Amino acid sequence: MAPVPPPQSSPTVSQSSRSLSGKRPLSTNADADEENRRKDPKISRACDTCKRKKIRCDGIIPCSNCAKRKLNCAYDTKYGRGRPPTPPPSTVLNEPQDRTRSGDSNDHSIWHQPGPVAHGISTSQAHSRASPEIEIEGQYFDPTSGLNFLHRAWKKLLTQKDESTSYDSSDTERNQLLTSAGDRPFHVDNSTSDAFIPDASTARKLQEFYFETCVVTYRMFHRQTVEGWMELFLKDRQLQRPMAQSLGNSRTAILLTIMAIATLRLEKVHGEMSTEDESLVLQRSDHLFCAGMRLTEMEMGFPRLESAQARLIQVLYLLQTARMNKGWYTFGNAFHITLSLGMHRRRDQKRDFPFTSKRQNYITSECYKRTFWAAYIIDKYLSIVFGRPRLYQDDDIDQNFPDNVNDEDMTPQGPSTPDEPADCYIDALIFHAKIARIIGKVSQEVYSVSDLSNQDRLAAAHRSSRELHEWHASLPPHLGTVKPSTLIPSFRRQAIALQLAYSHALIHTNRPFLLTEGGSENVTECISATKASLELVNRMAGDNTLLHSFWWTHYVIFCALAVVYVWEIQRTTRPTEIDTQSLGKIFDLAEKCHGHIKRASTGLSQNQRYSIILDELRSEAQRCRILRGNTPHPQQSGRPGGETNANTEIGFPFLQDPDMFGSTVGVQEELMPNMLDSFLFSDWQTLDSSAIFPFPDPNSVSPTFPAVP
């Protein structure tokens, strides 16, 4: 009889010893994982790029890091430990499932594909950074990816319990119509009373405030025409006629939305409001807005110019009240109406389709152009805020820009010629449309989902940067060279809006190259544009008429702060031409603007999500700063740039105690490999849209979700 083999030792002892040591118990596959790690080949030589970045290399040529980022993988650095080993050739470069190495994010494989290869991480890296995948509403997330900080931010948002900041509210955000799910619910008045409509005197004041203060670059209406509509509307009210009897649904909806926007903004310019006061103001404006929405939803007949205008101004109200999802769907409706009216095509004497039976007067013709280009601008900004494709395609558009004529100088027969031509308010609309066109080109070329090399993307960024500089040089004096503080309020808001758009466009163009080899000129331009945008926002914060003038202000702050924190993480291994003193000023500005966005995070707006996501990214930057404070720069002795440990001087006052984040060894273990090593071009767009994602059901979140620090 064969001898009975001795029983294998139970893993209970080792597991219990681990539990006593304070570490998390291993899963049932822990021993198998450890056995696999023992069998991993020992890598004694890293490629030059991985060695310089101090990240784990798998020792093949090209290594997975360089292959994923399309870098030249070389082993030319002097090897000082005997005879240098010859790197074996890669065997995984041609694997069909490794789609993210090509930069193709069209299938969103960074989010959906489980497993280390799908995330551009080698098998050995995956073992060294092993942590369980999580699943949220059918989607897989890899906590080792470059977007891990987003996962922690979403977890934190899901576990918020404070009533003023809670997103864990199934009865409000989630249980709404599909087109509004995730937004702040409307204050709906189900009564048949129309007492919410202001009296004649208040209505006229709100209309005046709208044209004088609320409109910046989206000038799609002819003011005198709208004022005529208001008088007809008030006359119907006086005679107790149905609300839309004389004007029709779309024109009446325009007036109601104008009053809703003015009601909302009039209170905000008076100073900061409490949550309760903001809710009361929003309730009044919502009643006006919802009445207008009901009218457009019941509109009968073929679309008209006012049909598109009504929906576009509704989009602007929705964006200003942070109802981003409803705004997205409403804009889609407006987009289709503009196409059905042929507003994207120019008309002349020989070609007037589809209006062959009746010639348009000059005012109507110009409003067609104004309305189309306002929609075009909104489309380009919505596409980057949401991380979604643009609806308008430039190849399909040949519409002319509107004429440089102010409303008071327009007649049905044509423009009148004033004796002393003044600066034109339409200039801002035209130049905003021109820079929006460049932004759309950047999104198409630099952030393309096609299999483009970094050099092709870099060349596209250089072309777009030159176009942006030429655009800025072509601005008329009152929008470019004249100091905004010397301008009248309406022109001041236009000048600042275009300056903010210019800085954001440069950031959008150059930020991907913060994380790639080469492109030092792009990095410098990106950091400079970031500093300019933060300075501008910091000045705007002292003027409520400016801070609340643009619906995308807080998105621009978010982009700029993300660049600051990403650069703080990345410059651990990359030198910069920007001196330490300038960087310190940028961090000071970043802290101030971070405070601005926190103070703006009231109600259930996406600003709260921006703030919490930035907190997580900022936490990574702080850890990198601690690490750099304990580890000399690879190209210098001592601290980089001769910087001291006076962290309070650069905007991180709580970094004086390194023990706050654990010992230096613990920090190094958590930061190495760098969290941004697997960051793809498309991940910038994911970051942009991170505050707009459909929010997962907290009950479906796996308990293995990364813990919030």
Coordinates of N, CA and C in Angstrom, one line a residue, residues 228-373:
G228 N -41.1 94.9 -27.8 CA -42.5 95.0 -28.4 C -43.3 93.8 -28.0
W229 N -42.6 92.6 -27.9 CA -43.4 91.4 -27.4 C -43.9 91.6 -26.0
M230 N -43.0 92.2 -25.2 CA -43.4 92.4 -23.8 C -44.6 93.2 -23.6
E231 N -44.7 94.3 -24.4 CA -45.9 95.1 -24.3 C -47.2 94.4 -24.7
L232 N -47.1 93.5 -25.8 CA -48.3 92.7 -26.1 C -48.6 91.7 -25.0
F233 N -47.6 91.2 -24.4 CA -47.8 90.2 -23.3 C -48.5 90.9 -22.1
L234 N -48.0 92.1 -21.8 CA -48.6 92.8 -20.6 C -50.0 93.2 -20.9
K235 N -50.3 93.6 -22.2 CA -51.6 94.0 -22.6 C -52.6 92.8 -22.4
D236 N -52.2 91.6 -22.9 CA -53.0 90.4 -22.7 C -53.2 90.2 -21.2
R237 N -52.2 90.4 -20.4 CA -52.4 90.2 -19.0 C -53.4 91.1 -18.4
Q238 N -53.3 92.4 -18.8 CA -54.2 93.4 -18.3 C -55.7 93.1 -18.7
L239 N -55.9 92.6 -19.9 CA -57.2 92.2 -20.4 C -57.6 90.8 -20.0
Q240 N -56.8 90.2 -19.2 CA -57.1 88.8 -18.7 C -57.3 87.8 -19.8
R241 N -56.5 88.0 -20.8 CA -56.6 87.0 -21.9 C -55.6 85.8 -21.6
P242 N -55.7 84.7 -22.4 CA -54.8 83.6 -22.2 C -53.4 84.1 -22.4
M243 N -52.4 83.6 -21.7 CA -51.1 84.1 -21.6 C -50.4 84.2 -23.0
A244 N -50.6 83.3 -23.9 CA -49.9 83.3 -25.2 C -50.8 83.6 -26.4
Q245 N -51.9 84.3 -26.1 CA -52.9 84.6 -27.1 C -52.4 85.4 -28.3
S246 N -51.7 86.5 -28.0 CA -51.2 87.4 -29.0 C -49.9 87.0 -29.6
L247 N -49.0 86.4 -28.8 CA -47.6 86.1 -29.2 C -47.4 84.7 -29.7
G248 N -48.2 83.8 -29.2 CA -47.9 82.4 -29.5 C -47.0 81.8 -28.4
N249 N -46.8 80.5 -28.5 CA -46.1 79.8 -27.4 C -44.6 80.1 -27.3
S250 N -43.9 80.1 -28.4 CA -42.5 80.2 -28.4 C -42.1 81.6 -27.9
R251 N -42.7 82.7 -28.5 CA -42.4 84.0 -28.1 C -42.7 84.3 -26.6
T252 N -43.9 83.8 -26.1 CA -44.2 83.9 -24.7 C -43.2 83.2 -23.8
A253 N -42.8 82.0 -24.3 CA -41.8 81.2 -23.5 C -40.5 82.0 -23.4
I254 N -40.1 82.7 -24.5 CA -38.9 83.5 -24.4 C -39.0 84.6 -23.3
L255 N -40.1 85.3 -23.3 CA -40.3 86.3 -22.3 C -40.3 85.7 -20.9
L256 N -40.9 84.6 -20.7 CA -41.0 84.0 -19.3 C -39.5 83.6 -18.9
T257 N -38.8 83.0 -19.8 CA -37.4 82.6 -19.5 C -36.5 83.8 -19.3
I258 N -36.7 84.9 -20.0 CA -35.9 86.1 -19.8 C -36.2 86.6 -18.3
M259 N -37.4 86.6 -17.9 CA -37.7 87.0 -16.5 C -37.2 86.0 -15.5
A260 N -37.2 84.7 -15.8 CA -36.6 83.8 -14.9 C -35.1 84.0 -14.7
I261 N -34.4 84.2 -15.8 CA -32.9 84.4 -15.7 C -32.7 85.7 -14.9
A262 N -33.4 86.7 -15.2 CA -33.2 88.0 -14.6 C -33.5 87.9 -13.1
T263 N -34.6 87.2 -12.7 CA -34.9 87.0 -11.3 C -33.8 86.3 -10.6
L264 N -33.3 85.3 -11.2 CA -32.2 84.6 -10.5 C -30.9 85.4 -10.4
R265 N -30.5 86.1 -11.4 CA -29.3 86.8 -11.4 C -29.4 88.1 -10.6
L266 N -30.5 88.7 -10.6 CA -30.7 89.9 -9.8 C -30.4 89.8 -8.4
E267 N -30.7 88.6 -7.8 CA -30.4 88.4 -6.4 C -29.0 88.0 -6.2
K268 N -28.4 87.3 -7.1 CA -27.0 86.8 -7.0 C -26.0 88.0 -7.0
V269 N -26.3 89.0 -7.8 CA -25.4 90.1 -7.9 C -25.3 91.0 -6.6
H270 N -26.3 90.8 -5.7 CA -26.4 91.5 -4.5 C -25.5 90.9 -3.4
G271 N -24.9 89.8 -3.7 CA -24.0 89.2 -2.7 C -24.3 87.7 -2.5
E272 N -23.5 87.1 -1.6 CA -23.7 85.7 -1.3 C -25.0 85.5 -0.6
M273 N -25.7 84.4 -0.9 CA -27.0 84.1 -0.3 C -26.8 82.8 0.5
S274 N -27.7 82.7 1.5 CA -27.7 81.4 2.3 C -28.4 80.4 1.4
T275 N -28.3 79.1 1.8 CA -29.0 78.1 1.1 C -30.5 78.3 1.1
E276 N -31.1 78.8 2.2 CA -32.5 79.0 2.2 C -32.9 80.2 1.3
D277 N -32.2 81.3 1.3 CA -32.5 82.4 0.4 C -32.4 82.0 -1.1
E278 N -31.3 81.2 -1.4 CA -31.2 80.7 -2.8 C -32.3 79.8 -3.2
S279 N -32.8 79.0 -2.3 CA -33.9 78.2 -2.6 C -35.2 79.0 -2.9
L280 N -35.4 80.0 -2.1 CA -36.6 80.9 -2.3 C -36.5 81.6 -3.7
V281 N -35.3 82.1 -4.0 CA -35.2 82.8 -5.3 C -35.4 81.8 -6.4
L282 N -34.8 80.6 -6.3 CA -34.9 79.6 -7.3 C -36.3 79.2 -7.5
Q283 N -37.1 79.2 -6.4 CA -38.5 78.8 -6.5 C -39.2 79.8 -7.4
R284 N -39.0 81.1 -7.2 CA -39.6 82.1 -8.0 C -39.2 82.0 -9.5
S285 N -37.9 81.8 -9.8 CA -37.5 81.7 -11.2 C -37.9 80.4 -11.8
D286 N -38.0 79.3 -11.0 CA -38.4 78.0 -11.6 C -39.9 78.1 -12.0
H287 N -40.7 78.8 -11.3 CA -42.1 78.9 -11.7 C -42.3 79.6 -13.1
L288 N -41.5 80.6 -13.3 CA -41.5 81.3 -14.6 C -41.0 80.4 -15.7
F289 N -39.8 79.7 -15.4 CA -39.2 78.9 -16.4 C -40.1 77.7 -16.7
C290 N -40.7 77.0 -15.7 CA -41.5 75.9 -16.0 C -42.7 76.2 -16.8
A291 N -43.3 77.4 -16.6 CA -44.4 77.9 -17.4 C -44.0 78.0 -18.9
G292 N -42.8 78.5 -19.1 CA -42.3 78.6 -20.5 C -42.0 77.3 -21.1
M293 N -41.5 76.3 -20.3 CA -41.3 75.0 -20.8 C -42.6 74.3 -21.2
R294 N -43.6 74.5 -20.4 CA -44.9 73.9 -20.8 C -45.4 74.4 -22.1
L295 N -45.1 75.7 -22.4 CA -45.6 76.3 -23.7 C -44.8 75.7 -24.8
T296 N -43.5 75.6 -24.7 CA -42.7 75.0 -25.8 C -43.0 73.6 -26.1
E297 N -43.3 72.8 -25.0 CA -43.7 71.4 -25.2 C -45.0 71.3 -25.9
M298 N -45.9 72.3 -25.8 CA -47.2 72.2 -26.5 C -47.2 73.0 -27.8
E299 N -46.1 73.4 -28.3 CA -46.0 74.2 -29.5 C -46.5 73.4 -30.7
M300 N -47.3 74.0 -31.5 CA -48.0 73.4 -32.6 C -47.4 74.0 -33.9
G301 N -47.4 73.2 -35.0 CA -47.1 73.7 -36.3 C -45.6 73.5 -36.6
F302 N -45.2 74.1 -37.7 CA -43.8 74.0 -38.1 C -42.9 74.9 -37.3
P303 N -41.6 74.6 -37.2 CA -40.7 75.4 -36.4 C -40.4 76.7 -37.0
R304 N -40.1 77.7 -36.1 CA -39.8 79.1 -36.6 C -38.5 79.5 -35.9
L305 N -38.0 80.6 -36.2 CA -36.8 81.2 -35.6 C -37.0 81.2 -34.1
E306 N -38.2 81.7 -33.6 CA -38.5 81.8 -32.2 C -38.5 80.4 -31.5
S307 N -38.8 79.4 -32.2 CA -38.8 78.0 -31.7 C -37.4 77.6 -31.2
A308 N -36.4 78.0 -32.0 CA -35.0 77.7 -31.7 C -34.6 78.6 -30.6
Q309 N -34.9 79.9 -30.7 CA -34.5 80.9 -29.6 C -35.0 80.5 -28.3
A310 N -36.3 80.1 -28.2 CA -36.9 79.7 -26.9 C -36.2 78.6 -26.3
R311 N -35.8 77.6 -27.0 CA -35.1 76.5 -26.4 C -33.7 76.8 -26.1
L312 N -33.1 77.6 -26.8 CA -31.7 78.0 -26.5 C -31.6 78.8 -25.2
I313 N -32.5 79.7 -25.0 CA -32.5 80.5 -23.8 C -32.9 79.6 -22.6
Q314 N -33.7 78.6 -22.8 CA -34.0 77.7 -21.8 C -32.8 76.9 -21.4
V315 N -32.0 76.5 -22.4 CA -30.7 75.8 -22.1 C -29.8 76.7 -21.2
L316 N -29.8 78.0 -21.5 CA -28.9 78.9 -20.7 C -29.4 78.9 -19.3
Y317 N -30.7 79.0 -19.1 CA -31.3 79.0 -17.7 C -30.9 77.7 -17.0
L318 N -31.1 76.5 -17.7 CA -30.8 75.2 -17.1 C -29.3 75.1 -16.7
L319 N -28.4 75.6 -17.5 CA -27.0 75.6 -17.2 C -26.6 76.5 -16.1
Q320 N -27.3 77.6 -16.0 CA -27.0 78.5 -14.9 C -27.5 78.0 -13.5
T321 N -28.5 77.1 -13.6 CA -29.0 76.5 -12.4 C -28.5 75.1 -12.2
A322 N -27.4 74.8 -12.9 CA -26.7 73.5 -12.8 C -27.6 72.3 -13.1
R323 N -28.6 72.5 -13.9 CA -29.4 71.3 -14.3 C -28.8 70.8 -15.7
M324 N -27.6 70.2 -15.6 CA -26.8 70.0 -16.7 C -27.5 68.9 -17.7
N325 N -28.1 67.9 -17.1 CA -28.7 66.8 -17.9 C -29.9 67.3 -18.7
K326 N -30.7 68.0 -18.0 CA -31.9 68.6 -18.7 C -31.4 69.6 -19.8
G327 N -30.4 70.4 -19.5 CA -29.8 71.3 -20.5 C -29.3 70.6 -21.7
W328 N -28.7 69.4 -21.5 CA -28.1 68.6 -22.6 C -29.2 68.2 -23.5
Y329 N -30.3 67.6 -23.0 CA -31.4 67.1 -23.8 C -32.2 68.3 -24.5
T330 N -32.3 69.4 -23.8 CA -33.0 70.5 -24.3 C -32.2 71.1 -25.5
F331 N -30.9 71.1 -25.3 CA -30.1 71.6 -26.4 C -30.2 70.7 -27.7
G332 N -30.3 69.4 -27.4 CA -30.4 68.5 -28.6 C -31.7 68.8 -29.4
N333 N -32.7 69.2 -28.7 CA -34.0 69.6 -29.4 C -33.7 70.9 -30.2
A334 N -33.1 71.9 -29.5 CA -32.8 73.2 -30.2 C -31.9 72.9 -31.5
F335 N -30.9 72.0 -31.3 CA -30.0 71.7 -32.4 C -30.8 71.2 -33.6
H336 N -31.7 70.3 -33.4 CA -32.5 69.7 -34.5 C -33.3 70.8 -35.2
I337 N -33.9 71.7 -34.4 CA -34.7 72.8 -35.0 C -33.8 73.7 -35.8
T338 N -32.6 74.0 -35.4 CA -31.7 74.9 -36.2 C -31.4 74.2 -37.5
L339 N -31.2 72.9 -37.5 CA -30.9 72.2 -38.8 C -32.1 72.1 -39.7
S340 N -33.3 71.9 -39.1 CA -34.5 71.9 -39.9 C -34.8 73.2 -40.5
L341 N -34.4 74.3 -39.9 CA -34.6 75.6 -40.5 C -33.5 76.0 -41.4
G342 N -32.5 75.2 -41.6 CA -31.4 75.5 -42.4 C -30.5 76.6 -41.9
M343 N -30.5 76.8 -40.6 CA -29.8 78.0 -40.0 C -28.2 77.8 -40.2
H344 N -27.8 76.6 -40.5 CA -26.3 76.4 -40.6 C -25.8 76.7 -42.0
R345 N -26.7 77.1 -42.9 CA -26.4 77.5 -44.3 C -26.7 78.9 -44.6
R346 N -25.8 79.6 -45.3 CA -26.0 81.0 -45.6 C -27.0 81.1 -46.7
R347 N -27.6 82.3 -46.8 CA -28.6 82.7 -47.8 C -28.1 83.9 -48.6
D348 N -28.4 84.0 -49.8 CA -28.1 85.2 -50.6 C -29.2 85.4 -51.6
Q349 N -29.0 86.3 -52.5 CA -30.1 86.7 -53.5 C -30.4 85.5 -54.4
K350 N -29.5 84.6 -54.7 CA -29.7 83.5 -55.6 C -30.2 82.3 -54.8
R351 N -29.9 82.2 -53.6 CA -30.2 81.0 -52.8 C -30.9 81.4 -51.5
D352 N -32.2 81.2 -51.4 CA -32.9 81.6 -50.2 C -33.8 80.4 -49.7
F353 N -33.4 79.2 -50.0 CA -34.1 78.0 -49.5 C -33.9 78.0 -48.0
P354 N -34.9 77.6 -47.2 CA -36.3 77.2 -47.5 C -37.3 78.3 -47.5
F355 N -36.8 79.6 -47.6 CA -37.8 80.7 -47.5 C -38.0 81.3 -48.9
T356 N -38.3 80.5 -49.9 CA -38.4 81.0 -51.3 C -39.6 81.9 -51.5
S357 N -40.7 81.7 -50.7 CA -41.9 82.3 -50.9 C -42.0 83.7 -50.3
K358 N -41.1 84.0 -49.4 CA -41.2 85.3 -48.6 C -39.8 85.7 -48.3
R359 N -39.4 86.9 -48.6 CA -38.1 87.4 -48.3 C -38.1 87.8 -46.8
Q360 N -37.0 87.6 -46.2 CA -36.9 88.0 -44.8 C -36.4 89.5 -44.7
N361 N -36.9 90.1 -43.7 CA -36.3 91.5 -43.5 C -35.0 91.4 -42.8
Y362 N -34.3 92.5 -42.7 CA -32.9 92.5 -42.3 C -32.8 92.0 -40.8
I363 N -33.7 92.5 -40.0 CA -33.6 92.1 -38.5 C -33.7 90.6 -38.4
T364 N -34.7 90.0 -39.1 CA -34.9 88.6 -39.0 C -33.7 87.8 -39.5
S365 N -33.2 88.3 -40.6 CA -32.0 87.6 -41.2 C -30.8 87.6 -40.2
E366 N -30.6 88.7 -39.6 CA -29.5 88.8 -38.7 C -29.7 88.0 -37.4
C367 N -30.9 87.9 -37.0 CA -31.2 87.1 -35.8 C -31.0 85.6 -36.1
Y368 N -31.3 85.2 -37.3 CA -31.0 83.8 -37.7 C -29.5 83.5 -37.5
K369 N -28.7 84.5 -38.0 CA -27.2 84.3 -37.8 C -26.8 84.3 -36.4
R370 N -27.3 85.2 -35.6 CA -26.9 85.4 -34.2 C -27.3 84.1 -33.5
T371 N -28.5 83.6 -33.7 CA -29.0 82.4 -33.0 C -28.2 81.2 -33.3
F372 N -27.9 81.0 -34.6 CA -27.1 79.9 -35.0 C -25.7 79.9 -34.3
W373 N -25.0 81.0 -34.3 CA -23.7 81.1 -33.8 C -23.7 81.0 -32.2

